[in-house]
PDB file of C-alpha atoms and ligand atoms in Angstrom:
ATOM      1  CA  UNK A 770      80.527  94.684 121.217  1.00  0.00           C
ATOM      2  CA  UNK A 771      77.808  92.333 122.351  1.00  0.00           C
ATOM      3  CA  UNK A 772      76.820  94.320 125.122  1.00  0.00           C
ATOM      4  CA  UNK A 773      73.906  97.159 124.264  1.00  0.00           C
ATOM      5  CA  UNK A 774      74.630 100.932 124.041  1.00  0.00           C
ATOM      6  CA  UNK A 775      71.620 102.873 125.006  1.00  0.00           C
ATOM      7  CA  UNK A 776      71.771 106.121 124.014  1.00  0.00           C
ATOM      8  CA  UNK A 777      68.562 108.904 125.674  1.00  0.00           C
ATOM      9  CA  UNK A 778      67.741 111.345 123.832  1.00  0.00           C
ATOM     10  CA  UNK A 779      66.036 113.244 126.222  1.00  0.00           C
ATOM     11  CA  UNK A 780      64.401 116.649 124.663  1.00  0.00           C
ATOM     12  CA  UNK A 781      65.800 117.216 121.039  1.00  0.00           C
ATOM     13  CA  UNK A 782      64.691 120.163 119.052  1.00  0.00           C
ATOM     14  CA  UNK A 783      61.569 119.609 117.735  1.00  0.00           C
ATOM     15  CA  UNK A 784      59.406 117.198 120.008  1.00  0.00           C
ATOM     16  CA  UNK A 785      56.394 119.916 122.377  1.00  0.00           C
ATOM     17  CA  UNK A 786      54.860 119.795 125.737  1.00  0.00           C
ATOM     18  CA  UNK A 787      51.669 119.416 124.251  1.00  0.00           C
ATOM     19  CA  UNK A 788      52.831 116.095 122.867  1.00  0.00           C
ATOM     20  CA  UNK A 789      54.362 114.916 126.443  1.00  0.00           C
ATOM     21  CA  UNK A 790      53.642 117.276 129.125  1.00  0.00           C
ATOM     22  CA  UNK A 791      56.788 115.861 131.467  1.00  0.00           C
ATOM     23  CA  UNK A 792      59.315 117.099 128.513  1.00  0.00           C
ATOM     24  CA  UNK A 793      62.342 118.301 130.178  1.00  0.00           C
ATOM     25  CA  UNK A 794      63.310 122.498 129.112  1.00  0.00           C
ATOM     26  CA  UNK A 795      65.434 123.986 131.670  1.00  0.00           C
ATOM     27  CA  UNK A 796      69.175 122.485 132.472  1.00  0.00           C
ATOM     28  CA  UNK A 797      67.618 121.134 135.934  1.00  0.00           C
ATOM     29  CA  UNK A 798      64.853 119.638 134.350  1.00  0.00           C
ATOM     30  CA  UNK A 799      67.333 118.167 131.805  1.00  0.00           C
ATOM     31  CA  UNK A 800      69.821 117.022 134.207  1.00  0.00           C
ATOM     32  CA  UNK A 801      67.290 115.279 136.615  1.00  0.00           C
ATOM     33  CA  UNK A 802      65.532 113.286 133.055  1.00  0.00           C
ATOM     34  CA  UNK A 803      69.409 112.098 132.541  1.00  0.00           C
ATOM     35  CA  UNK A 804      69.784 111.043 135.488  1.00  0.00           C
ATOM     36  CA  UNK A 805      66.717 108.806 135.662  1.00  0.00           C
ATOM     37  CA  UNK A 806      67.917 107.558 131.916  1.00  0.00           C
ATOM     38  CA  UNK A 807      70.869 106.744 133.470  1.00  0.00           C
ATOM     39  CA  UNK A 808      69.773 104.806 136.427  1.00  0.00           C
ATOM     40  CA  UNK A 809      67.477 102.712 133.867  1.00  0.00           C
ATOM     41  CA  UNK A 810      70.335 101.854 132.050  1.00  0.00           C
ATOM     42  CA  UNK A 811      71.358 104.763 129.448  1.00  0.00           C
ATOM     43  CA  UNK A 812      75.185 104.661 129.050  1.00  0.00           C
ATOM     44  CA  UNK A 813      75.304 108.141 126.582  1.00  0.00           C
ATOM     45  CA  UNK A 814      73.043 111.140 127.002  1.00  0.00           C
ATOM     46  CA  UNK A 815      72.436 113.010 123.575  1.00  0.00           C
ATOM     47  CA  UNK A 816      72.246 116.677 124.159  1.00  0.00           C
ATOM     48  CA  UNK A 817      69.776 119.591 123.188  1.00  0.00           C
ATOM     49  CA  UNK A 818      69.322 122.380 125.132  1.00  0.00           C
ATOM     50  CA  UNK A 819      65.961 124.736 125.168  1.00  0.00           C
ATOM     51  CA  UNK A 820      65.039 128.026 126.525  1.00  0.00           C
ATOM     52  CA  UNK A 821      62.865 128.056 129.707  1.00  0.00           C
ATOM     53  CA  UNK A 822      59.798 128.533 127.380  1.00  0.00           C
ATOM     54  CA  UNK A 823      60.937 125.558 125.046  1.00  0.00           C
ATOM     55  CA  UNK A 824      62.804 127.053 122.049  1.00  0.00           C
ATOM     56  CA  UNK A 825      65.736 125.595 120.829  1.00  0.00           C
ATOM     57  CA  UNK A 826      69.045 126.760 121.456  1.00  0.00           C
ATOM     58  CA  UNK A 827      72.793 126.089 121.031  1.00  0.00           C
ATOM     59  CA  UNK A 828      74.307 128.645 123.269  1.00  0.00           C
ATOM     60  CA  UNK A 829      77.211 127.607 125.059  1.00  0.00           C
ATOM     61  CA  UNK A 830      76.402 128.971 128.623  1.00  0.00           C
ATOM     62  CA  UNK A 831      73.164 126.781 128.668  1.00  0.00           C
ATOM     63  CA  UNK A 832      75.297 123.799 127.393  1.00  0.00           C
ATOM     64  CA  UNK A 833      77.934 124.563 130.364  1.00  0.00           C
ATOM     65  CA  UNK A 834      75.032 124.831 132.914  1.00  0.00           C
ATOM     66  CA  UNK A 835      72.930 121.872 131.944  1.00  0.00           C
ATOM     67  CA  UNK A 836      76.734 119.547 131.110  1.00  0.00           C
ATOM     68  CA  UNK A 837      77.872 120.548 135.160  1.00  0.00           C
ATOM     69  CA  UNK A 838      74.599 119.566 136.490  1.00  0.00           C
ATOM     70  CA  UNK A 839      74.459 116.482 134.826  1.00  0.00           C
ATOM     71  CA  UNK A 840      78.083 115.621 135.840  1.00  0.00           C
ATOM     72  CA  UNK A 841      77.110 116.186 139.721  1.00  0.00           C
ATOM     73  CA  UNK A 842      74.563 113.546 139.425  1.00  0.00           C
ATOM     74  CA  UNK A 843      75.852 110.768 137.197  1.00  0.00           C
ATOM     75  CA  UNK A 844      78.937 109.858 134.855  1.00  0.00           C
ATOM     76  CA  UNK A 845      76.921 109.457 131.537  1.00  0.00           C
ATOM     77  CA  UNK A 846      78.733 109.837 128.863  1.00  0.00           C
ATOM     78  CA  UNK A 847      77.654 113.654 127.223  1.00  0.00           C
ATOM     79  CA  UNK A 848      76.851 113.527 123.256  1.00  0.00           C
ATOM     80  CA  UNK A 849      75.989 117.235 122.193  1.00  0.00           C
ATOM     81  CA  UNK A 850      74.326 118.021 119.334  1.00  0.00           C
ATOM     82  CA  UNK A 851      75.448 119.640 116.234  1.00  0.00           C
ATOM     83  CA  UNK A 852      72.682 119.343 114.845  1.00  0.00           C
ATOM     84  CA  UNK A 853      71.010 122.094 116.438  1.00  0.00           C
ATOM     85  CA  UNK A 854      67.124 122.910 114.661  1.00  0.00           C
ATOM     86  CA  UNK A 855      66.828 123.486 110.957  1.00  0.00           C
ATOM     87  CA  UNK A 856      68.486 126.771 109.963  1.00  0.00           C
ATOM     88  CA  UNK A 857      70.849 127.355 112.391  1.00  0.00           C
ATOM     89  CA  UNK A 858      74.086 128.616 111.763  1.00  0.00           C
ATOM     90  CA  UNK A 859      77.667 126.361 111.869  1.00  0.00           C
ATOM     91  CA  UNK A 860      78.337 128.926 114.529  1.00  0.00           C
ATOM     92  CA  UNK A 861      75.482 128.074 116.513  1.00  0.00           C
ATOM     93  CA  UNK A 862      75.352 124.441 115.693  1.00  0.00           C
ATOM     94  CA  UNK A 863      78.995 124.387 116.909  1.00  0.00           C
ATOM     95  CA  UNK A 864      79.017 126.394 120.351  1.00  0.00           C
ATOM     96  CA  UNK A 865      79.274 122.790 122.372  1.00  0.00           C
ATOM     97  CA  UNK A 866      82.288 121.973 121.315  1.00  0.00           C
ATOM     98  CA  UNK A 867      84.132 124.205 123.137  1.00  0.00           C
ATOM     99  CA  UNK A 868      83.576 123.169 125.547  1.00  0.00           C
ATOM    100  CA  UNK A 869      85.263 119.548 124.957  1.00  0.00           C
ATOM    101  CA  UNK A 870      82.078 116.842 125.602  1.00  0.00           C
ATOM    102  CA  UNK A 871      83.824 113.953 125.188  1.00  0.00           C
ATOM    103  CA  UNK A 872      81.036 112.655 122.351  1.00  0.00           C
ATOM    104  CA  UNK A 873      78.819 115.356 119.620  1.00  0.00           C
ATOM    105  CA  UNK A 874      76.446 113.915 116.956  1.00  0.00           C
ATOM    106  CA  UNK A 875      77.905 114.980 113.650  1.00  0.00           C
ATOM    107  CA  UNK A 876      75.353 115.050 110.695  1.00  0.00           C
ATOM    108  CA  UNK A 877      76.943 112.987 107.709  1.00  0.00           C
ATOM    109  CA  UNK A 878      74.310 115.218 104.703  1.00  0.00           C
ATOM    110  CA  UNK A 879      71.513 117.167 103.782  1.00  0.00           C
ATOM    111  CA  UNK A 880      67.830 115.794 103.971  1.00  0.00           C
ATOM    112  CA  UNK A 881      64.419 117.204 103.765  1.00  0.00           C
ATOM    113  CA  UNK A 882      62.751 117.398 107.252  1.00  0.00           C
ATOM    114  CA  UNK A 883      59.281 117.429 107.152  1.00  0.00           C
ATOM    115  CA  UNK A 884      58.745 121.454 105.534  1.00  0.00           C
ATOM    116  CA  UNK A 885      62.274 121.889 106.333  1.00  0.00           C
ATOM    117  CA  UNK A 886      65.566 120.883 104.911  1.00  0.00           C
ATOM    118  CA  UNK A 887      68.800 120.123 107.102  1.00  0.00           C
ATOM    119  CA  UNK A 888      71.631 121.184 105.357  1.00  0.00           C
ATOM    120  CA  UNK A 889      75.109 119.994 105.744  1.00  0.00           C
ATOM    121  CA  UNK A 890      77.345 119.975 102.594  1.00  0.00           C
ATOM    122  CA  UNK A 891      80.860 118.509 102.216  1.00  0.00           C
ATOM    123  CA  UNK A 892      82.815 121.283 102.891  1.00  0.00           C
ATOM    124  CA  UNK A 893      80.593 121.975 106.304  1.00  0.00           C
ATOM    125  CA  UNK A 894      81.217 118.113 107.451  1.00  0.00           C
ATOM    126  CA  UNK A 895      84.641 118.448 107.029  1.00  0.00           C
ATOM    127  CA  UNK A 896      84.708 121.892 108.825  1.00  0.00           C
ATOM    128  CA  UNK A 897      82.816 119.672 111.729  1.00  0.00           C
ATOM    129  CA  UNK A 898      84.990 116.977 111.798  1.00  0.00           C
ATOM    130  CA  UNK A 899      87.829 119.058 111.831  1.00  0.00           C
ATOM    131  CA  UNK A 900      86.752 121.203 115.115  1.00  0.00           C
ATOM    132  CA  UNK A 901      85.793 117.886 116.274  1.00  0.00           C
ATOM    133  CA  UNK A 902      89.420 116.721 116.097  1.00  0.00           C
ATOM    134  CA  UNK A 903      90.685 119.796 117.760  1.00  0.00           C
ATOM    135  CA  UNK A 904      88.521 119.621 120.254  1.00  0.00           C
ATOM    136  CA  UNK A 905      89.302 115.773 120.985  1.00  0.00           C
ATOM    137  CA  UNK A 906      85.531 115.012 121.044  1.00  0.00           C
ATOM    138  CA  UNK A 907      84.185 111.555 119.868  1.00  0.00           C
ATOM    139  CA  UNK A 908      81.969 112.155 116.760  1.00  0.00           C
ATOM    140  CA  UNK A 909      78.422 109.898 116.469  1.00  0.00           C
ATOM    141  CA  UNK A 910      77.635 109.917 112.607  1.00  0.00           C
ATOM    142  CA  UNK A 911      74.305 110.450 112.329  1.00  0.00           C
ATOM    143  CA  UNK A 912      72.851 109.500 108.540  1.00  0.00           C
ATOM    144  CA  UNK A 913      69.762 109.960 107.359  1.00  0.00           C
ATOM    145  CA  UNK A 914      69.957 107.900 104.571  1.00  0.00           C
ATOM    146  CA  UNK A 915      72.493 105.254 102.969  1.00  0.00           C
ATOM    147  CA  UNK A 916      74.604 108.417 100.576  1.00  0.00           C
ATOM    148  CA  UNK A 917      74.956 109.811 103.731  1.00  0.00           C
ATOM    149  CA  UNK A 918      77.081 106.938 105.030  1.00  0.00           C
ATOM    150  CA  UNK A 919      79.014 107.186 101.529  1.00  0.00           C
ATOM    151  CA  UNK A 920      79.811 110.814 102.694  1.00  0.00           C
ATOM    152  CA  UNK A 921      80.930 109.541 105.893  1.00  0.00           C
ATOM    153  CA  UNK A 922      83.271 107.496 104.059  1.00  0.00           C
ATOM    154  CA  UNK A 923      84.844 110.227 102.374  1.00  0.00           C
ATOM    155  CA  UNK A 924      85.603 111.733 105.839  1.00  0.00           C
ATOM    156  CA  UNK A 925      87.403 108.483 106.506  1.00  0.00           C
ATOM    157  CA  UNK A 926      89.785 108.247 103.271  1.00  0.00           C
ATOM    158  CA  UNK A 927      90.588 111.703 104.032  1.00  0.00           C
ATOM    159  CA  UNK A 928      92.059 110.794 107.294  1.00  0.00           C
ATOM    160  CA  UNK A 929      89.616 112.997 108.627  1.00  0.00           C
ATOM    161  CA  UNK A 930      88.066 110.539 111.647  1.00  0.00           C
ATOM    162  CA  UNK A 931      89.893 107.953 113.885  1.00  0.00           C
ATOM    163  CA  UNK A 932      88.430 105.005 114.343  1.00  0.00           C
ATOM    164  CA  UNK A 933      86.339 102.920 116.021  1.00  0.00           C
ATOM    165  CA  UNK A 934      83.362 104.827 113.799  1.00  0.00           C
ATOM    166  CA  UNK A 935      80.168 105.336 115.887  1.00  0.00           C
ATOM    167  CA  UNK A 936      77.083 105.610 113.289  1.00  0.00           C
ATOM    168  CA  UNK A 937      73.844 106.898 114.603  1.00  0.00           C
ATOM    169  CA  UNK A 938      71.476 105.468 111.722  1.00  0.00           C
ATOM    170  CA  UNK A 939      68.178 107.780 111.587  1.00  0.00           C
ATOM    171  CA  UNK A 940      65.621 105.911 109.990  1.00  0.00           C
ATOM    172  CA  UNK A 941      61.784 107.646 109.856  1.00  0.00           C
ATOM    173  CA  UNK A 942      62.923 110.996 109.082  1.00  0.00           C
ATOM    174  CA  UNK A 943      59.927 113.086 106.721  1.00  0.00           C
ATOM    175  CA  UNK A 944      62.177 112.985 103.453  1.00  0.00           C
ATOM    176  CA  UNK A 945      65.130 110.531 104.737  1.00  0.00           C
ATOM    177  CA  UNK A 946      65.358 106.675 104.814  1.00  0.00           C
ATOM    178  CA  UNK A 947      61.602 105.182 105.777  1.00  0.00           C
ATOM    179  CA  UNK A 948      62.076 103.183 108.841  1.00  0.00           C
ATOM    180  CA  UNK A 949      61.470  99.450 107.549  1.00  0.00           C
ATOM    181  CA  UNK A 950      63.452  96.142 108.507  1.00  0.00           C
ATOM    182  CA  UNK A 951      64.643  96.028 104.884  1.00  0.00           C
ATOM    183  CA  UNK A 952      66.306  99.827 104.651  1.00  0.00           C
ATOM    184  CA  UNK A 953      67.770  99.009 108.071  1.00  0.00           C
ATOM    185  CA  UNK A 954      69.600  96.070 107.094  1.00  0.00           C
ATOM    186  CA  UNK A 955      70.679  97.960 103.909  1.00  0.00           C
ATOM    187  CA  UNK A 956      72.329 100.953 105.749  1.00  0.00           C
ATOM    188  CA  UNK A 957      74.148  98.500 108.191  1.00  0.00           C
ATOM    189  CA  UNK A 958      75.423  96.343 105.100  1.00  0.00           C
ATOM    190  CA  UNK A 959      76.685  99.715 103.555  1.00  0.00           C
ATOM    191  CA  UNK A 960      79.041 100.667 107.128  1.00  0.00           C
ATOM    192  CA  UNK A 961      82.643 100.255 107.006  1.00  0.00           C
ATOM    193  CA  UNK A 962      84.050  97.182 108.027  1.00  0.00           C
ATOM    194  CA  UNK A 963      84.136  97.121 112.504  1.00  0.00           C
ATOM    195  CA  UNK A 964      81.736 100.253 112.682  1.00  0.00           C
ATOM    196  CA  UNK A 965      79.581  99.833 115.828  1.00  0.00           C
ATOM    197  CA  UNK A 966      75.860 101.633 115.157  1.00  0.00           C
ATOM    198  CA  UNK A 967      73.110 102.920 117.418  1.00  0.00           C
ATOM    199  CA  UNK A 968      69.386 102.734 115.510  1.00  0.00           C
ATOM    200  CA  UNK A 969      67.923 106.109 115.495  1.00  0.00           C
ATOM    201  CA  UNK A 970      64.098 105.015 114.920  1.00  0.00           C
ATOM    202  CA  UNK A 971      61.761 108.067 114.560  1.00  0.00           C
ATOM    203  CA  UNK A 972      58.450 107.791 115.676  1.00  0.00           C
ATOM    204  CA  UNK A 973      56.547 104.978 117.966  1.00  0.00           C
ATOM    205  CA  UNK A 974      56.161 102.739 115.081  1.00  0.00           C
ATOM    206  CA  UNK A 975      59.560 102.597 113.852  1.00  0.00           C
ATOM    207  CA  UNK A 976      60.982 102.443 116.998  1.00  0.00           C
ATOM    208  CA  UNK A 977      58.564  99.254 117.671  1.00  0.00           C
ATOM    209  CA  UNK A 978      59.550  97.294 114.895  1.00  0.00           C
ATOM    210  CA  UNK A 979      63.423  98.374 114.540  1.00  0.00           C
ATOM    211  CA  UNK A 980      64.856  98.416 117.760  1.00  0.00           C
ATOM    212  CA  UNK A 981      64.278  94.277 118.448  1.00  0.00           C
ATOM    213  CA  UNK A 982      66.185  94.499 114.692  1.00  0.00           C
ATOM    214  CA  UNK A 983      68.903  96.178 115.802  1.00  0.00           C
ATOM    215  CA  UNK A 984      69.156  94.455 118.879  1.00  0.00           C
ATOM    216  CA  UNK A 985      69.176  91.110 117.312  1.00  0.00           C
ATOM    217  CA  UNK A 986      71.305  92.457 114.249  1.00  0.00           C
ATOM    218  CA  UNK A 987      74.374  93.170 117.254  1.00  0.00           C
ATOM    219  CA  UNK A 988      73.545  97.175 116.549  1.00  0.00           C
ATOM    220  CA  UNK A 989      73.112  99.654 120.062  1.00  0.00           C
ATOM    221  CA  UNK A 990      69.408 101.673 120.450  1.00  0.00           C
ATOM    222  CA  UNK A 991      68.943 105.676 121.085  1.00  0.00           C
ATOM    223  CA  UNK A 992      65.469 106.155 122.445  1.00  0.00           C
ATOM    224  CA  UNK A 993      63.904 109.552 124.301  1.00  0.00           C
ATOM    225  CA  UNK A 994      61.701 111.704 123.957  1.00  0.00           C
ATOM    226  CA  UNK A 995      63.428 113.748 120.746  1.00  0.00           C
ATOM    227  CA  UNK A 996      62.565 110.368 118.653  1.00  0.00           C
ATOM    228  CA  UNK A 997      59.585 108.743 119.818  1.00  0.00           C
ATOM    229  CA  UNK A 998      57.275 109.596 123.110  1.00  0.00           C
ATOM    230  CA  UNK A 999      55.477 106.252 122.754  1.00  0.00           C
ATOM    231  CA  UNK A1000      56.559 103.558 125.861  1.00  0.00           C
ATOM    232  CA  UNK A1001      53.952 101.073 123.802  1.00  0.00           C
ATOM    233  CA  UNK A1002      51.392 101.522 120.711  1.00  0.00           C
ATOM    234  CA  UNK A1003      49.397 104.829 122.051  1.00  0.00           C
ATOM    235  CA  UNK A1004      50.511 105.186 125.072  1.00  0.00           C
ATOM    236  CA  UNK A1005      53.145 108.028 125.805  1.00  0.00           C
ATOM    237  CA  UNK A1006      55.919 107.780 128.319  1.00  0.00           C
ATOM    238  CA  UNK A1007      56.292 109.676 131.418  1.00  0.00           C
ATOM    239  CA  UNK A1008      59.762 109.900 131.552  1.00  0.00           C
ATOM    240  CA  UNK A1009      62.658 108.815 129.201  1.00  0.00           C
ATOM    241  CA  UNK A1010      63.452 106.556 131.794  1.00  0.00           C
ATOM    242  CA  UNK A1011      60.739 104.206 130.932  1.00  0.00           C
ATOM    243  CA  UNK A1012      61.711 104.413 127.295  1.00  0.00           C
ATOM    244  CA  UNK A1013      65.334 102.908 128.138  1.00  0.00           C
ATOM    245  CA  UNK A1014      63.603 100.793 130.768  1.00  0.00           C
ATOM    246  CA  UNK A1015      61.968  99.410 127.637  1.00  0.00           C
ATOM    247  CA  UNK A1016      64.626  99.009 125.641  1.00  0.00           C
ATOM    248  CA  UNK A1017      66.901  97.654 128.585  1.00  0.00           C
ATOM    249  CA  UNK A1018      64.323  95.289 129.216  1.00  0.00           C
ATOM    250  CA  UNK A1019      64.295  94.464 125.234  1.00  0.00           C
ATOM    251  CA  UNK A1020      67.813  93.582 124.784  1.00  0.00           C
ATOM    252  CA  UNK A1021      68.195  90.958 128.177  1.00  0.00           C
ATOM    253  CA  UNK A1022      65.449  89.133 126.907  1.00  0.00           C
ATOM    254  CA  UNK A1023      67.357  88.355 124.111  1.00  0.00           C
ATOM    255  CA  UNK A1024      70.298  87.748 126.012  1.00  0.00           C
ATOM    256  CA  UNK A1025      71.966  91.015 125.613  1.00  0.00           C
ATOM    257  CA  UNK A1026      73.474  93.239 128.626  1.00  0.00           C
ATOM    258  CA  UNK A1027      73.484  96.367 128.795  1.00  0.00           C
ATOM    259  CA  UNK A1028      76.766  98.514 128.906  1.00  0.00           C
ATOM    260  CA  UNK A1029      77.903 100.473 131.381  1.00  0.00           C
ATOM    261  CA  UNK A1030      79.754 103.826 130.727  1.00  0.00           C
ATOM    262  CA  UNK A1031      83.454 102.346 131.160  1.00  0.00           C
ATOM    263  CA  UNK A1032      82.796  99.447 128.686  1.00  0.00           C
ATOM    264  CA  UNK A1033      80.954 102.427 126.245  1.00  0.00           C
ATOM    265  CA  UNK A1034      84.593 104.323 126.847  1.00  0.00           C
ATOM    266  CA  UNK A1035      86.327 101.604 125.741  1.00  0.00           C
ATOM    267  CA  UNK A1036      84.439 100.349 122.852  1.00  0.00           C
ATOM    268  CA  UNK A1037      84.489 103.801 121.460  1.00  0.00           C
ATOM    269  CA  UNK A1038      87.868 104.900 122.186  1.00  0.00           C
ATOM    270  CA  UNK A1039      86.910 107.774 124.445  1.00  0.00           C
ATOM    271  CA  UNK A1040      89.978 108.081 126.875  1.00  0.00           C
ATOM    272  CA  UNK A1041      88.428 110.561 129.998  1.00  0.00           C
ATOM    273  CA  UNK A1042      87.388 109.505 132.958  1.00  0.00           C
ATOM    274  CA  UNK A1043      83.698 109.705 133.499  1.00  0.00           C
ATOM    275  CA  UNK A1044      83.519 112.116 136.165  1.00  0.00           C
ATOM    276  CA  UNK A1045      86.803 114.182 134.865  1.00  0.00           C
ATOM    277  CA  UNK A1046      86.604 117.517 134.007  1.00  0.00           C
ATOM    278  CA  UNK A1047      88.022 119.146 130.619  1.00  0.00           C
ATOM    279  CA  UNK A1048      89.126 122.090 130.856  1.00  0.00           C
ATOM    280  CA  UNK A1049      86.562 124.035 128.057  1.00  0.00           C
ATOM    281  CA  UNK A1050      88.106 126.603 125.711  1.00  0.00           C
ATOM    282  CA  UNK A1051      88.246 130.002 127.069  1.00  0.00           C
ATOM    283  CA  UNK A1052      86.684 130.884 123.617  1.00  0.00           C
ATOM    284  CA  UNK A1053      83.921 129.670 122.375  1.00  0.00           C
ATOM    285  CA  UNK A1054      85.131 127.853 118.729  1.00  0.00           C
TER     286      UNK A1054
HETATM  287 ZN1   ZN B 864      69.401 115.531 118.205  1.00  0.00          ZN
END
């Protein structure tokens, strides 16, 4: 796909309001930072949800609330997380997909993160991938480092995802793949054959040096506020919006244009109509 994928991040799990004081909490605040990503050129929204005071949740009420708002002001394509924050749950980390997003990031192995460790062994990937399936909803595999996109393979000779494969490749984690040109290039030589990847650079540095590489490797960006808060060296965004400004911006300079939601759809196989409404599972999972 030549055209870029930008992918906003907009709150994640981990990033404060004493580190960027505009960081969206509440499902209006979350809905309203989409839909300036959007308008700047974001094509996929990847999905956290927070209490009012900030902590990190996965219940599936919030989810509903903050997915309906979004969908009455633009037709971004919705990524949940699965991720969650360190220690959840599966039950937790899967509430979202009950409710059918059309896209959820799907963590491909374990990693240290920072003082924490994300764990996610075979058996729970293929638990994932399976509700995934029933749930018709478009995984992103995120990999922290290059055994993690071995593990994704696994899931593939099992039968276990459809293609086109959508990698999210997080490079900068505290205990995953460091966030240099070289380990970049050596994750993407290591996808499956006709994967498409977004870079997942963590932190204002890596983000700096590795999204022009991806762009001019043919890879798609995910910037926002969960990865780095930095618009340039020291100075920190107001809004995701100018981070996929930035990035928008990036890519046409090298002669790149950026996707729209209906090309994203196609590219990634995602058959639903931007503005149509699944019907969620009475249940949750
Ligand atoms: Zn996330």
């Amino acid at each position: 796909m030549d055209d870029v994928i930008i992918t906003a991040a907009v709150t994640g799990a981990e990033t404060t309001r004493e580190q960027v004081p505009t960081l969206p909490f509440t499902p209006e605040e979350i809905a309203d930072e989409t839909a300036r990503s959007f308008e700047a050129g974001a094509s996929i929204v990847h999905l956290h949800v927070r209490e009012d005071d900030g902590t990190p949740t996965q219940d599936r009420d919030r989810f509903a609330k903050t997915i309906e708002l979004i969908r009455a002001k633009c037709p971004i394509l919705i990524e949940t997380t699965t991720g969650g924050a360190a220690g959840m749950p599966d039950e937790d980390r899967l509430q979202p997909i009950s409710l059918r997003p059309p896209m959820a990031s799907l963590d491909c192995g374990s990693v240290n993160f920072g003082d924490e460790v994300l764990i996610n062994t075979f058996g729970q990937m293929q638990f994932y991938a399976r509700q995934m399936a029933k749930h018709d909803v478009k995984p992103t595999l995120e990999c922290f480092d290059i055994g993690h996109i071995h593990n994704a393979r696994m899931l593939i000779e099992r039968g276990m995802l459809d293609p086109p494969h959508h990698f999210g490749l997080v490079l900068g984690v505290a205990g995953g793949i460091p966030a240099t040109p070289r380990c970049l290039q050596a994750m993407v030589e290591n996808l499956p054959d006709h994967s498409l990847w977004t870079v997942i650079a963590v932190g204002g540095k890596a983000s700096a040096l590795l999204h022009p590489l991806a762009l001019a490797l043919g890879g798609h960006v995910r910037v926002g506020f969960e990865d780095s808060i930095y618009v340039r060296k020291g100075v920190v965004a107001e809004s995701n919006a100018d981070l996929v400004r930035h990035v928008a911006s990036l890519a046409r300079k090298m002669g790149r244009e950026v996707a729209d939601v209906a090309a994203v759809q196609k590219a990634l196989g995602i058959f639903v109509a931007p503005y149509a409404r699944r019907e969620p599972d009475a249940k949750p999972t």
